[in-house]
Every structure is written in structure tokens, then in C-alpha cells.
Coordinates of C-alpha atoms in Angstrom, one line a residue:
M732 CA 82.0 19.3 85.9
P733 CA 78.3 18.4 85.8
F734 CA 77.2 14.8 86.5
E735 CA 76.1 13.2 83.2
I736 CA 74.4 9.8 82.9
I737 CA 74.2 10.0 79.1
K738 CA 77.0 11.5 77.1
P739 CA 76.1 14.6 75.1
G740 CA 75.6 14.0 71.5
T741 CA 74.2 10.5 72.0
H742 CA 71.8 9.6 69.2
I743 CA 69.8 6.4 69.5
D744 CA 67.2 5.8 66.8
F745 CA 64.2 5.0 69.0
V746 CA 61.7 5.4 66.2
R747 CA 63.3 2.6 64.3
F748 CA 62.5 0.1 67.1
A749 CA 59.0 1.5 67.9
K750 CA 57.2 -1.1 65.7
P751 CA 59.0 -4.2 67.2
A752 CA 58.4 -2.7 70.7
A753 CA 54.7 -2.2 70.0
I754 CA 54.4 -5.8 68.7
A755 CA 56.1 -7.1 71.8
S756 CA 53.8 -5.2 74.1
A757 CA 50.7 -6.3 72.1
V758 CA 51.8 -10.0 72.4
L759 CA 52.3 -9.7 76.1
I760 CA 48.9 -8.1 76.6
L761 CA 47.2 -10.7 74.4
V762 CA 49.0 -13.5 76.3
S763 CA 47.8 -12.0 79.6
L764 CA 44.2 -11.8 78.3
A765 CA 44.4 -15.4 77.1
A766 CA 45.6 -16.4 80.5
I767 CA 42.5 -14.9 82.3
K768 CA 40.3 -17.9 81.4
P769 CA 42.5 -20.8 82.4
M770 CA 44.3 -19.0 85.3
G771 CA 41.8 -16.3 86.3
F772 CA 42.2 -13.3 88.5
R773 CA 43.3 -14.2 92.0
L774 CA 41.2 -11.6 93.8
G775 CA 42.2 -10.9 97.4
I776 CA 39.6 -10.9 100.2
D777 CA 39.3 -7.1 99.7
F778 CA 37.6 -7.8 96.4
A779 CA 36.4 -11.4 96.7
G780 CA 35.3 -11.4 100.3
G781 CA 36.7 -13.4 103.2
T782 CA 38.3 -13.3 106.6
E783 CA 41.5 -11.8 107.8
V784 CA 43.0 -12.9 111.2
Q785 CA 45.9 -11.3 112.9
L786 CA 47.8 -13.8 115.1
K787 CA 50.6 -13.4 117.6
F788 CA 52.6 -16.4 118.8
T789 CA 53.5 -15.9 122.5
G790 CA 55.7 -19.0 123.0
D791 CA 59.4 -19.5 122.3
E792 CA 58.9 -22.1 119.6
P793 CA 60.3 -21.2 116.1
V794 CA 57.5 -20.0 113.8
D795 CA 57.4 -19.3 110.0
E796 CA 54.9 -19.0 107.3
G797 CA 55.6 -22.6 106.1
A798 CA 54.8 -24.1 109.5
I799 CA 51.5 -22.2 109.7
R800 CA 50.5 -23.3 106.2
D801 CA 51.4 -26.9 107.0
A802 CA 49.3 -26.9 110.1
I803 CA 46.1 -25.4 108.7
G804 CA 46.5 -25.3 104.9
G805 CA 45.0 -28.7 104.3
E806 CA 41.7 -27.8 105.9
I807 CA 41.3 -24.2 104.6
P808 CA 41.4 -23.6 100.8
D809 CA 42.9 -20.4 99.3
L810 CA 44.9 -19.7 102.4
S811 CA 47.3 -16.8 102.5
V812 CA 49.9 -16.3 105.3
V813 CA 52.1 -13.2 105.6
R814 CA 54.4 -12.0 108.3
F815 CA 53.0 -8.9 110.0
G816 CA 55.8 -6.4 110.7
A817 CA 59.5 -6.7 110.3
G818 CA 62.5 -8.2 112.0
D819 CA 61.9 -11.1 114.4
T820 CA 58.2 -10.3 114.9
R821 CA 56.0 -13.3 115.7
E822 CA 52.8 -11.7 114.3
Y823 CA 51.1 -13.0 111.2
L824 CA 48.1 -12.2 109.0
V825 CA 46.1 -15.3 107.9
K826 CA 43.6 -14.7 105.1
F827 CA 41.0 -17.1 103.7
K828 CA 37.7 -17.1 102.0
S829 CA 34.7 -17.9 104.2
A830 CA 31.0 -17.1 104.7
Q831 CA 30.0 -14.8 107.5
G832 CA 28.4 -17.6 109.5
E833 CA 31.5 -19.7 109.3
K834 CA 33.9 -17.0 110.5
G835 CA 33.9 -17.8 114.2
E836 CA 34.1 -21.5 113.8
V837 CA 37.0 -21.4 111.4
V838 CA 38.9 -18.9 113.5
D839 CA 38.5 -21.1 116.6
Q840 CA 39.7 -24.1 114.5
I841 CA 42.8 -22.2 113.3
A842 CA 43.7 -21.2 116.9
A843 CA 43.3 -24.7 118.2
R844 CA 45.3 -26.3 115.4
L845 CA 48.1 -23.8 115.6
G846 CA 48.3 -24.0 119.3
A847 CA 48.6 -27.8 119.1
E848 CA 51.1 -28.1 116.2
V849 CA 53.0 -24.8 116.1
G850 CA 52.9 -23.1 119.5
A851 CA 51.0 -20.9 121.9
V852 CA 49.0 -18.3 119.8
R853 CA 46.7 -15.4 120.5
V854 CA 44.1 -14.0 118.1
D855 CA 44.5 -10.2 118.2
R856 CA 42.1 -9.2 115.4
V857 CA 39.5 -10.7 113.1
E858 CA 38.0 -8.8 110.1
F859 CA 35.4 -10.0 107.7
V860 CA 34.7 -8.6 104.2
G861 CA 31.4 -9.7 102.7
P862 CA 31.0 -10.6 99.0
K863 CA 28.8 -7.5 98.4
V864 CA 31.4 -5.2 99.9
G865 CA 34.1 -6.8 97.8
Q866 CA 32.0 -6.3 94.7
E867 CA 31.6 -2.6 95.5
L868 CA 35.3 -2.3 96.1
R869 CA 36.0 -3.8 92.7
A870 CA 33.5 -1.5 91.0
D871 CA 35.0 1.5 92.8
G872 CA 38.5 0.5 91.8
L873 CA 37.6 0.2 88.1
R874 CA 35.8 3.5 88.3
A875 CA 38.9 5.2 89.9
L876 CA 41.1 3.9 87.1
G877 CA 38.6 5.0 84.5
W878 CA 38.4 8.6 85.9
A879 CA 42.2 8.7 86.1
A880 CA 42.3 8.0 82.4
V881 CA 39.7 10.7 81.7
F882 CA 41.7 13.3 83.7
V883 CA 44.9 12.3 81.9
L884 CA 43.1 12.9 78.5
A885 CA 41.8 16.2 79.6
Y886 CA 45.1 17.4 81.1
I887 CA 47.1 16.5 78.0
A888 CA 44.6 18.1 75.7
F889 CA 44.7 21.3 77.8
R890 CA 48.5 21.2 78.4
F891 CA 49.5 20.6 74.8
T892 CA 47.2 20.0 71.8
P893 CA 44.6 17.3 71.3
R894 CA 46.9 15.2 69.1
F895 CA 49.2 14.5 72.0
A896 CA 46.4 13.0 74.1
P897 CA 46.0 9.6 72.4
G898 CA 49.6 8.7 72.9
A899 CA 49.5 9.6 76.6
I900 CA 46.3 7.5 77.0
A901 CA 47.8 4.6 75.1
A902 CA 50.9 4.7 77.3
V903 CA 48.9 4.8 80.5
L904 CA 46.6 1.9 79.4
H905 CA 49.6 -0.1 78.3
D906 CA 51.3 0.3 81.7
V907 CA 48.2 -0.7 83.6
A908 CA 47.5 -3.7 81.2
V909 CA 51.0 -5.0 81.3
T910 CA 51.3 -4.7 85.1
A911 CA 48.0 -6.5 85.6
G912 CA 48.9 -9.0 83.0
L913 CA 52.2 -9.9 84.7
F914 CA 50.2 -10.3 88.0
I915 CA 47.9 -12.8 86.2
L916 CA 50.8 -14.7 84.7
L917 CA 52.7 -14.8 88.0
G918 CA 49.5 -16.0 89.8
M919 CA 49.6 -13.2 92.3
E920 CA 46.6 -11.7 94.1
F921 CA 44.8 -8.5 93.3
D922 CA 43.8 -6.5 96.3
L923 CA 43.7 -2.9 97.5
R924 CA 47.4 -2.6 97.7
V925 CA 47.8 -3.5 94.0
L926 CA 45.0 -1.1 93.1
A927 CA 46.8 1.7 94.9
A928 CA 50.0 0.8 93.0
L929 CA 48.1 0.9 89.7
L930 CA 46.8 4.4 90.4
A931 CA 50.3 5.5 91.3
I932 CA 51.6 4.0 88.1
V933 CA 49.1 6.1 86.1
G934 CA 50.5 9.2 87.7
Y935 CA 54.1 8.1 87.2
S936 CA 53.7 7.1 83.6
L937 CA 51.9 10.4 82.8
N938 CA 54.7 12.4 84.5
D939 CA 57.4 10.8 82.4
T940 CA 55.4 11.1 79.2
I941 CA 54.8 14.9 79.8
I942 CA 58.5 15.5 80.1
I943 CA 59.2 13.9 76.7
Y944 CA 56.1 15.5 75.1
D945 CA 57.2 18.9 76.3
R946 CA 60.6 18.6 74.7
I947 CA 59.0 17.3 71.5
R948 CA 56.7 20.3 71.4
E949 CA 59.7 22.7 71.9
N950 CA 61.7 21.0 69.2
M951 CA 58.8 21.0 66.8
E952 CA 58.7 24.8 67.1
I953 CA 62.5 25.2 66.7
R954 CA 63.3 22.5 64.1
T955 CA 60.5 23.4 61.7
R956 CA 62.3 21.9 58.7
S957 CA 63.0 18.6 60.4
D958 CA 61.0 15.5 59.8
L959 CA 58.8 14.4 62.7
P960 CA 60.8 11.1 63.3
E961 CA 64.0 13.1 63.5
V962 CA 62.4 15.5 66.0
I963 CA 61.0 12.7 68.2
N964 CA 64.4 10.9 68.2
H965 CA 66.3 14.1 69.0
S966 CA 63.8 15.0 71.8
I967 CA 64.0 11.5 73.5
N968 CA 67.8 11.5 73.3
Q969 CA 67.9 15.0 74.9
M970 CA 65.8 13.8 77.8
L971 CA 67.3 10.3 78.1
G972 CA 69.7 11.2 80.9
R973 CA 66.9 12.7 83.0
T974 CA 64.6 9.8 82.3
V975 CA 67.3 7.2 83.4
L976 CA 68.2 9.2 86.5
T977 CA 64.6 9.8 87.6
S978 CA 63.5 6.3 86.9
G979 CA 66.6 4.8 88.5
T980 CA 66.3 6.8 91.8
T981 CA 62.6 6.0 92.0
L982 CA 63.3 2.3 91.4
V983 CA 65.9 2.2 94.1
A984 CA 63.4 3.5 96.7
V985 CA 60.7 1.0 95.5
L986 CA 63.3 -1.9 95.6
A987 CA 64.0 -1.0 99.2
L988 CA 60.3 -1.4 100.0
L989 CA 60.3 -4.7 98.1
F990 CA 63.3 -6.3 99.9
L991 CA 63.1 -4.6 103.3
G992 CA 59.5 -3.6 103.8
G993 CA 58.1 -7.0 104.7
E994 CA 55.4 -9.2 103.3
V995 CA 52.5 -6.8 104.0
I996 CA 53.7 -4.2 101.6
R997 CA 55.4 -6.5 99.1
P998 CA 52.5 -6.7 96.5
F999 CA 52.4 -2.9 96.3
A1000 CA 56.2 -2.8 95.8
I1001 CA 56.1 -5.6 93.2
A1002 CA 53.5 -3.7 91.2
M1003 CA 55.3 -0.4 91.5
T1004 CA 58.6 -2.0 90.4
I1005 CA 56.9 -3.4 87.2
G1006 CA 55.1 -0.1 86.7
I1007 CA 58.3 2.0 86.9
V1008 CA 60.1 -0.1 84.3
V1009 CA 57.1 -0.4 82.0
G1010 CA 56.2 3.3 82.4
T1011 CA 59.7 4.4 81.4
Y1012 CA 59.6 2.0 78.4
S1013 CA 56.1 3.2 77.3
S1014 CA 57.0 6.9 77.4
I1015 CA 59.7 6.2 74.9
Y1016 CA 58.3 3.5 72.7
I1017 CA 54.5 3.9 73.0
A1018 CA 53.6 7.6 73.7
A1019 CA 56.2 9.3 71.5
P1020 CA 55.9 7.1 68.4
M1021 CA 52.1 7.5 68.6
L1022 CA 52.6 11.1 67.5
L1023 CA 54.1 9.8 64.3
V1024 CA 51.3 7.3 63.8
L1025 CA 48.7 10.0 64.1
D1026 CA 50.7 12.4 61.9
R1027 CA 50.8 9.8 59.1
W1028 CA 47.1 9.1 59.6
Q1029 CA 46.2 12.8 59.4
K1030 CA 48.3 13.2 56.2
S1031 CA 46.7 10.2 54.6
R1032 CA 43.3 11.6 55.2
A1033 CA 44.2 15.0 54.0
A1034 CA 45.7 13.6 50.8
P1035 CA 44.2 10.1 50.1
G1036 CA 46.4 9.6 47.1
A1037 CA 49.6 10.6 48.7
K1038 CA 52.0 8.2 50.4
P1039 CA 53.1 9.1 54.0
A1040 CA 56.7 10.2 54.5
R1041 CA 59.1 7.4 55.4
A1042 CA 60.6 7.4 58.9

């Protein structure tokens, strides 16, 4: 007997809830945009510039992130401390914003203060990212996201028909915007790890959307007498088991990174967790219903006096 997540014959009216879902997404994105001015983007040193110091405590004294912050946080603004590695490692990454000329002085100050208040410490590595390099990385990151959207548009137009492309682009932009918006609302930093996650989310969202679009296209050819809302609902219900299984197994792997991977990889795992959930949602409630919106718009243009068919 085959393993089934969703019972055969399940019929959920997804199109019925498409408008409330779109409104909820729009509200979340608008709230995130409104939060940019008072809260701002917390850019990591990859994008804003600063210094990263890798420390190793060589004594037997107990050490944690809180003790390090208590020792040096009062003198260094925008301080970030994360455990480097896993298990009982005694290595930490300390990140802070500083000018190139201040780097050596601040690092010496950190080592002296930690040695006096926390325990014997050794500086293993110091890296500095200048503001100009950070600005270039920001520009390159935005350019990468832009090109990803362009390739999504070209692929969907080639793989299906041009009317499928706007829905796929809307879903991808929605996923990136919601993930970035939640990072703003949660006050988390944007760095190269989050950028890598956003690019991965673009690919994941597109993959899920293509599966649903492919089934919609097949059913449009088979069920020629059916209304488009009925075809969309039937197609999503047919692929619902696959969508739940694929998203669920991917989410389990990402959650393992989130809870077991350590602090260094945690921002990537958080962004991916949000992206998988939002990407699955957008494939159903953003990409697919967009076909219905475009169909009604095309019919209204073809017959200005005619009313579009009801869902």
C-alpha cells in the first residue's frame, strides 16, 4: 500500500482563500517596509564594514557569550559574539564596527580586558572589512538577486507560456520580501550568510511553483470545459501530498542546522526556515491564483463591457 500524506479525493478550495492570503502578505510586507525607517537594516560587517576577531580561551575558567559581552560590551558598540564550532569548544567570533586605524588598538583592548575578567585568551585571527568593500558586497548581492529574478522570468516564459511568468516572479519577490521583512522586525543582522539563504530561497520557491504550474498546464489541456478556478484548485489538491512531503523533509534538514549547527550557521538556517515555509505558502496562494488574476484581466481587455467569470 503506497504511503499517502494527503488522502485521495481531498478537495480544498484554495482559490477561495487567495484574496485574504494576498492581503495578509501585503500587510506583512508593508509593515516591514514601515519598520525600515525606525528600526533600520542591521547590516553585518560583511556589508557595513568592521572587524572580526577569532578568540580561543586557553584556561579552565567557564566561558560563555554572556561573560564576553559583559566584559567588553560596554566599551564597544554594536558588538556581536558567537560561539565558533560546536560542543564544548572554547573558540568565539567577536565582531564589531571600527575604522582600519583603530583595529589593532581595539583588538589589544579586547584581549587585555577578557584576559583580566574572563580568562586566558589567545587571538587566532583578525579580519577587517572596509566600508568600500562592504558597499561593493551590498551592490553585488542586490545584483545577484536581480539577475536571479530575470532568469526565473526567462525560464518560466520558455518552460511554459508568458502568462505563467508574472505569478512565478510575484511568488519569488514575495518570499524574498517576507523573509527580509521578518529579519527587520526581529532585529537580526543581514550578512553574506543571509544573502546566500535568500538566493537559495529563490531557487526553492521556483522549484515548488514549477511543480504546481506543470500540473495546472496539464489539467488545462485535459479539462478544457472546466473553469480556471476549478482547474487551479484541482491541480493544487493533486500536488498537495508531494508539496507537504517535500517541504516537510527539507524543513527537517534545515531545522537540524538551526538547532544543532551552532551559532555561526544559525542566521542561514533561520532564513532558510522562513523561506521554506513562506515559499510553500506562496506557491499555493500567490503564484497559482495569479493565473486567475491575469486571466480575468485579459478577458476584461478583450471585452471591456463583459464581466469576468466568478470564481
